Short mmCIF file of C-alpha atoms in Angstrom, two decimals:
data_model
loop_
_atom_site.label_atom_id
_atom_site.label_comp_id
_atom_site.label_asym_id
_atom_site.label_seq_id
_atom_site.Cartn_x
_atom_site.Cartn_y
_atom_site.Cartn_z
CA GLU I 1 41.82 -37.06 83.06
CA VAL I 2 44.39 -37.00 80.03
CA GLN I 3 42.96 -39.43 77.28
CA LEU I 4 45.18 -40.77 74.41
CA VAL I 5 43.46 -43.20 72.26
CA GLU I 6 45.46 -45.03 69.35
CA SER I 7 43.94 -46.55 66.36
CA GLY I 8 45.29 -47.73 63.05
CA GLY I 9 47.20 -50.93 63.85
CA GLY I 10 46.48 -54.43 62.35
CA LEU I 11 48.15 -57.08 60.15
CA VAL I 12 50.24 -55.63 57.14
CA GLN I 13 52.56 -57.42 54.77
CA PRO I 14 56.36 -56.93 54.61
CA GLY I 15 56.72 -53.75 52.61
CA GLY I 16 53.49 -52.30 53.18
CA SER I 17 52.13 -49.31 54.75
CA LEU I 18 49.99 -48.14 57.80
CA ARG I 19 49.19 -44.86 59.34
CA LEU I 20 48.65 -44.60 62.95
CA SER I 21 46.64 -41.96 64.75
CA CYS I 22 46.33 -40.83 68.24
CA ALA I 23 43.26 -38.77 69.48
CA ALA I 24 44.30 -36.48 72.34
CA SER I 25 41.56 -34.95 74.93
CA GLU I 26 41.36 -33.38 78.21
CA PHE I 27 44.30 -31.20 77.83
CA THR I 28 45.87 -28.50 75.58
CA PHE I 29 47.05 -30.60 72.80
CA ASN I 30 49.09 -27.65 71.47
CA ASN I 31 51.06 -26.98 74.46
CA TYR I 32 52.80 -30.35 74.51
CA TYR I 33 55.61 -32.25 72.77
CA MET I 34 54.23 -35.51 71.64
CA SER I 35 56.00 -38.96 71.11
CA TRP I 36 55.73 -42.50 69.36
CA VAL I 37 57.16 -45.56 71.55
CA ARG I 38 56.92 -48.87 70.56
CA GLN I 39 57.17 -52.45 72.28
CA PRO I 40 57.71 -55.58 70.31
CA PRO I 41 56.01 -58.59 71.85
CA GLY I 42 57.69 -60.11 75.13
CA LYS I 43 60.33 -57.36 74.68
CA GLY I 44 61.39 -53.89 76.24
CA LEU I 45 60.06 -50.21 75.18
CA GLU I 46 61.84 -48.42 72.37
CA TRP I 47 61.32 -44.79 71.56
CA VAL I 48 60.42 -44.56 67.74
CA ALA I 49 60.03 -40.81 67.25
CA ASN I 50 58.72 -37.33 68.99
CA ILE I 51 57.68 -33.77 67.65
CA ASN I 52 57.70 -30.58 69.25
CA GLN I 53 54.41 -28.47 69.73
CA ASP I 54 54.16 -26.88 66.30
CA GLY I 55 55.28 -29.72 64.43
CA SER I 56 58.80 -27.99 62.97
CA GLU I 57 61.14 -30.18 65.09
CA LYS I 58 60.92 -34.05 64.73
CA TYR I 59 63.34 -36.76 65.84
CA TYR I 60 63.62 -40.58 64.75
CA VAL I 61 65.39 -43.72 65.97
CA ASP I 62 67.97 -44.60 63.32
CA SER I 63 66.30 -47.83 62.47
CA VAL I 64 62.83 -45.96 61.00
CA LYS I 65 64.34 -42.85 59.77
CA GLY I 66 63.52 -42.26 55.92
CA ARG I 67 60.46 -45.03 56.40
CA PHE I 68 58.23 -43.40 59.22
CA THR I 69 56.96 -39.79 59.34
CA ILE I 70 55.76 -38.60 62.74
CA SER I 71 53.10 -35.55 62.29
CA ARG I 72 50.27 -33.56 64.40
CA ASP I 73 47.27 -31.93 63.48
CA ASN I 74 46.73 -29.41 66.57
CA ALA I 75 43.26 -28.28 64.98
CA LYS I 76 42.13 -31.93 65.39
CA ASN I 77 44.07 -32.69 68.78
CA SER I 78 45.41 -35.69 66.87
CA LEU I 79 49.02 -37.15 66.29
CA TYR I 80 50.10 -39.36 63.52
CA LEU I 81 52.65 -42.07 62.65
CA GLN I 82 53.27 -42.60 58.89
CA MET I 83 54.81 -45.98 58.54
CA ASN I 84 56.03 -47.15 55.11
CA SER I 85 58.33 -49.87 53.90
CA LEU I 86 57.25 -52.15 56.94
CA ARG I 87 59.52 -55.02 57.77
CA ALA I 88 59.02 -57.94 60.23
CA ASP I 89 61.28 -56.39 63.11
CA ASP I 90 58.45 -53.18 63.22
CA THR I 91 55.95 -55.64 64.68
CA ALA I 92 55.32 -54.10 68.17
CA VAL I 93 52.72 -52.41 70.42
CA TYR I 94 53.03 -48.81 69.32
CA TYR I 95 52.10 -46.30 72.29
CA CYS I 96 51.12 -42.64 71.55
CA ALA I 97 52.70 -40.57 74.63
CA ARG I 98 52.56 -37.00 75.48
CA GLY I 99 55.29 -35.18 77.34
CA TYR I 100 55.08 -33.14 80.36
CA CYS I 101 55.40 -29.33 81.60
CA SER I 102 57.10 -28.35 84.78
CA GLY I 103 58.39 -25.11 86.15
CA GLY I 104 57.10 -22.78 83.28
CA SER I 105 58.80 -25.16 80.43
CA CYS I 106 57.73 -28.23 78.52
CA SER I 107 59.79 -31.46 77.83
CA VAL I 108 59.58 -34.51 75.66
CA PRO I 109 60.04 -37.37 77.97
CA PRO I 110 56.42 -39.19 78.48
CA GLN I 111 54.13 -38.44 81.29
CA TYR I 112 50.90 -39.83 79.87
CA TRP I 113 50.53 -42.82 77.54
CA GLY I 114 47.70 -44.50 75.72
CA GLN I 115 46.70 -48.34 75.71
CA GLY I 116 48.63 -48.79 72.46
CA THR I 117 47.81 -50.34 69.32
CA LEU I 118 49.40 -53.64 67.61
CA VAL I 119 51.05 -53.53 64.56
CA THR I 120 51.87 -56.88 63.10
CA VAL I 121 54.03 -57.19 59.89
CA SER I 122 53.80 -60.72 58.36
CA SER I 123 52.93 -62.55 55.45
CA SER N 1 73.71 -45.24 69.13
CA TYR N 2 73.54 -44.19 72.60
CA GLU N 3 72.69 -47.03 75.22
CA LEU N 4 71.55 -47.16 78.71
CA THR N 5 72.29 -50.45 80.50
CA GLN N 6 70.23 -52.04 83.25
CA PRO N 7 70.51 -55.10 84.97
CA PRO N 8 67.75 -57.90 83.75
CA SER N 9 66.66 -58.58 86.99
CA VAL N 10 66.49 -57.84 90.46
CA SER N 11 64.93 -59.59 93.63
CA VAL N 12 64.10 -58.54 96.96
CA SER N 13 61.71 -60.00 100.07
CA PRO N 14 58.55 -57.81 100.90
CA GLY N 15 59.73 -54.70 102.87
CA GLN N 16 63.38 -54.95 101.83
CA THR N 17 64.85 -51.87 99.69
CA ALA N 18 65.10 -52.53 95.92
CA ARG N 19 67.69 -50.69 93.91
CA ILE N 20 67.86 -50.53 90.13
CA THR N 21 70.53 -48.96 88.17
CA CYS N 22 70.90 -47.50 84.74
CA SER N 23 74.34 -46.51 83.31
CA GLY N 24 75.02 -44.06 80.47
CA ASP N 25 77.65 -41.90 79.49
CA ALA N 26 75.10 -39.08 79.01
CA LEU N 27 73.74 -39.17 82.24
CA PRO N 28 75.94 -36.61 84.00
CA LYS N 29 74.60 -33.94 81.59
CA LYS N 30 70.81 -35.45 80.70
CA TYR N 31 68.45 -36.00 83.04
CA ALA N 32 66.90 -39.71 83.68
CA TYR N 33 63.44 -40.86 84.02
CA TRP N 34 62.25 -44.19 85.31
CA TYR N 35 58.95 -45.85 84.14
CA GLN N 36 56.99 -48.82 85.54
CA GLN N 37 55.40 -51.20 83.55
CA LYS N 38 52.85 -53.73 84.80
CA SER N 39 52.05 -56.95 82.81
CA GLY N 40 49.51 -55.89 80.12
CA GLN N 41 49.71 -52.23 81.00
CA ALA N 42 50.78 -49.19 79.72
CA PRO N 43 53.80 -47.63 81.32
CA LEU N 44 53.66 -45.31 84.30
CA LEU N 45 56.05 -42.40 85.04
CA VAL N 46 57.32 -42.81 88.56
CA ILE N 47 60.47 -40.54 88.61
CA TYR N 48 61.30 -37.49 86.45
CA GLU N 49 64.33 -35.28 86.34
CA ASP N 50 66.44 -37.66 88.17
CA ASN N 51 64.85 -37.32 91.35
CA LYS N 52 61.55 -35.90 91.47
CA ARG N 53 58.13 -38.00 92.09
CA PRO N 54 54.91 -37.19 89.91
CA SER N 55 51.77 -36.52 91.84
CA GLY N 56 50.29 -39.76 93.15
CA ILE N 57 53.58 -41.86 93.31
CA PRO N 58 54.24 -43.10 96.86
CA GLU N 59 57.25 -41.68 98.85
CA ARG N 60 58.92 -45.00 98.78
CA PHE N 61 60.02 -44.64 95.12
CA SER N 62 63.03 -42.19 94.98
CA GLY N 63 65.86 -41.27 92.34
CA SER N 64 69.54 -40.22 92.48
CA THR N 65 72.40 -40.20 90.33
CA SER N 66 76.12 -40.04 90.59
CA GLY N 67 78.22 -39.67 87.51
CA THR N 68 77.02 -41.94 84.76
CA LEU N 69 74.87 -44.28 87.24
CA ALA N 70 71.34 -43.47 87.48
CA THR N 71 69.63 -45.50 90.54
CA LEU N 72 65.79 -45.96 91.26
CA THR N 73 65.41 -47.13 94.94
CA ILE N 74 62.13 -48.70 96.20
CA SER N 75 62.15 -48.44 99.89
CA GLY N 76 59.81 -51.14 101.62
CA ALA N 77 59.17 -52.91 98.51
CA GLN N 78 55.82 -54.47 98.16
CA VAL N 79 54.48 -57.34 96.31
CA GLY N 80 52.40 -54.80 94.33
CA ASP N 81 55.62 -53.12 92.90
CA GLU N 82 56.31 -56.24 90.95
CA ALA N 83 56.80 -54.66 87.29
CA ASP N 84 59.32 -54.03 84.78
CA TYR N 85 61.33 -50.86 85.39
CA TYR N 86 62.64 -48.87 82.60
CA CYS N 87 65.06 -45.88 82.71
CA TYR N 88 64.98 -43.33 79.77
CA SER N 89 67.10 -40.40 78.95
CA SER N 90 68.80 -38.76 75.96
CA ASP N 91 72.31 -38.96 74.15
CA SER N 92 74.34 -35.50 74.79
CA SER N 93 72.72 -34.05 71.60
CA GLY N 94 69.53 -34.07 73.69
CA ASN N 95 67.61 -34.87 70.39
CA HIS N 96 67.53 -38.91 70.20
CA ARG N 97 65.99 -40.60 73.07
CA VAL N 98 66.50 -44.01 74.30
CA PHE N 99 65.21 -46.56 77.07
CA GLY N 100 67.63 -48.88 79.08
CA GLY N 101 66.84 -52.80 78.39
CA GLY N 102 64.29 -52.83 81.44
CA THR N 103 64.70 -54.73 84.76
CA LYS N 104 62.26 -57.04 86.14
CA LEU N 105 61.73 -56.50 89.75
CA THR N 106 60.36 -59.75 91.78
CA VAL N 107 59.26 -59.10 95.34
CA LEU N 108 58.43 -62.49 97.02
#
């Protein structure tokens, strides 16, 4: 069974930094696109960023561009999100999500999700 | 920035058909995906590539598209289908992803 386990969330002051990690197991990690998706308390889902299989292509939602960096280490089966210059509106549960493969090609949209890690930005 | 528009809420009685819509200008060219999220849980993919069901998703869940509108249909809705449902797609470039605002389905 596909496993995605996020870690690194917590309470941080505005302007601070955090690095989220996602440990992946039970699938061939370097075959799949990976994404970060967040959900503010009581609100809807928001796509944050995604990365292709070898890490050469990365895309971000405009609100985090220049502040967040998505990366992966295929040797460690791990996905990361470096978050800098954090703001109160970055407060959310952050989900790590794996794309899917169908008909011999692989795509970004998430098929499997972790349980999320809560990031709270507050003084 | 690109947006997908969903109704905030849909309500049906058990056994009825629930239809949840998602409107977006790029949907004629980009696939729609649908996720179910029950309270306190991670999202679950229920429809991919407009109308395909992942393994394990009941046949009562189906998807369709027509022009700029994607629709998730739940035939014979059950109380256990109560959840928030989100559509997901990309802008015309394919590089930026977006979720709709979500629709709360009530079955009672």
